[in-house]
Structures are given as C-alpha cells and as structure tokens.
Amino acid sequence: MKLVTFQQNHETAAGVLRGDGVVNLKAAGFQSVAEVIAAGTQGVARIAKWLSSAPAGALPEIVPLERVRLLAPIQPPRVFCVGLNYRDHAVESKMEIPKVPTIFLKLPTAVIGPGEPIRLPVNSQQVDYEAEFALVIGRGGFRIKPEEWRGHVFGYLILNDVSARDVQLATTQWTLGKSFPSFCPIGPAITTADEIADPHALQVQLSIGGVQLQNSNTRELIFRIPELIAYISSITPLQEGDIISTGTPAGVGLGQKPQRWLQPGETVTISISGLGQLSNPVLAE
Ligand code: ZN
C-alpha cells in the first residue's frame, strides 16, 4: 500500500494511491498518515479490508492525481542520516570502509514534498544531490535487537539528502550544511513494509535532465537496516515517524569530474524499485 498526504480544495488529507489516482482515507477513519502509522499493521490491514470490501458506492471516488497536490507524506520528528554507507561510494571517495555507522541529523524543518522546489541558498555555491533509500519507524523502541527490526519498520520512501558541500565540509559537523529549508525532499508516498519483500535488493537511481548520475543497489549497503536500527536505538529511543535515511551511493556531484552543482532550472529525479519516483525542480532562493 502506498500512503500519501495530499491537498485538494485547500484541505489536507491522507490517501492511498490507486493507479493514477488517490482515495481519501477520511471515510476509513484516518485524518493523517501519522494516524495510520500510529495504528500500525492493524491500521494498514483495516484500510486494505475497507478498500476491498466496501460495497459499491460506499468507497469514495478515486481522485485523479492531476487534481491534487501531493505533500510530504509525513512530518517526521527526526531524520537520521548515515554517511558513507555504500561500498561503491566509499571506494569512489577513497575512504576506508567504516566500522561504526556515521550518523548525523537533518533538521525536520528542511522536509518538502514531491514536486516542491529545492531552493539554492545565497550563502552556498556548492549544492549537491544525494539519492537515498529511507525507512519510516512504526513502533518505537529503545535498544531494539537487530533481529527484531521488522517489527519497528512501518514503511519506506525516497529521500534526497540535499547538501551544501561548502557549508557541510567547512567543519566536521554536517547537520547545518544539510538542513537549509527545502533540503530534504521526501516521498512521493510511504510504501508499507509488507510490499517490499527484500529492502536490501532495490535499485537506486538519480537523473537530472535525462542524464543518469547515480545508479546502484541497496545490496551495496555497508550497514543494513537491522544494524542501523540496533545502533541508533542503543543510544536514543526511536520514535514513531522517525526517518532513517540509509546513505547515498556513488555519483554525487562532489565526486564527478569535473564536480557539478545544482543549477536553477534543473529537475532532480530519483527512482527506487517499488517506491516510485521523487522529482523536485531547483530554484534560486
Ligand atoms: Zn546522505
């Protein structure tokens, strides 16, 4: 199931994607995607049953996607990111394969939805893209055992870890250089965990203007989901709605020869198998 947050006639609602349209979940008793996450797998099962067994006429219409505006599917309390977590990217960066995951945060105020513009700040000349596979925490927990990870993952989405390299690399602390407004596009939907049989076998691709710049697979991940959940939750309890973004593969602008930075007028498109496509135009601030 693919859950979205959408706006129609100035009203914001939770929906589920159906072909080229969206079904409003209000009649199923859900006002927001956060409420569905709170209801967990039982909530998802309730929606599936409602969709399949509602008598004709009781099911709300499928509204064509061109008549709604998709927003960020959730407003996460926190966004955890992993630095240097793909073997091919570590090799490209001539860095040693890390022994402990490098975790940093993106401020949740940077979150935007599909189609919303990435705004290039005036105080950076080196804004870069990072295609990432991310997960959404369902049931929270402290010191989660690696083998119990499936009980805590609600679903998956695409995340673009937009990074102002000059700001990010001016110090050893990356958070601010990755937290300008609009630097965290997410979406287009949250794909529930039951739809992705193996999250460690997904193709991750990014292109700009038809030119493919990143193309890898989550099988290249150095630290996989069980280890990331166990490690982060050994320090801070994970909360419902937290996002963990698993890192970016080779091919970022910083690693291109010559280096390339986002320009106004470009559109960044990321696709991940099973999760759809996340596109965002780039504008000057
Ligand atoms: Zn990243």
GROMACS .gro file of C-alpha atoms and ligand atoms in nm, residues 81-82 104 130 132 161 178 247-248, ligand 1:
model
   10
   81CYS     CA    1   2.117   1.001   0.808
   82VAL     CA    2   2.409   0.768   0.751
  104PHE     CA    3   2.411   1.276   1.156
  130GLU     CA    4   2.211   1.251  -0.279
  132GLU     CA    5   1.872   0.775  -0.072
  161ASP     CA    6   1.977   1.435   0.110
  178LYS     CA    7   2.229   1.961   0.510
  247GLY     CA    8   2.303   0.689   0.277
  248THR     CA    9   2.386   0.762  -0.085
  286ZN      ZN   10   2.330   1.139   0.264
   0.00000   0.00000   0.00000
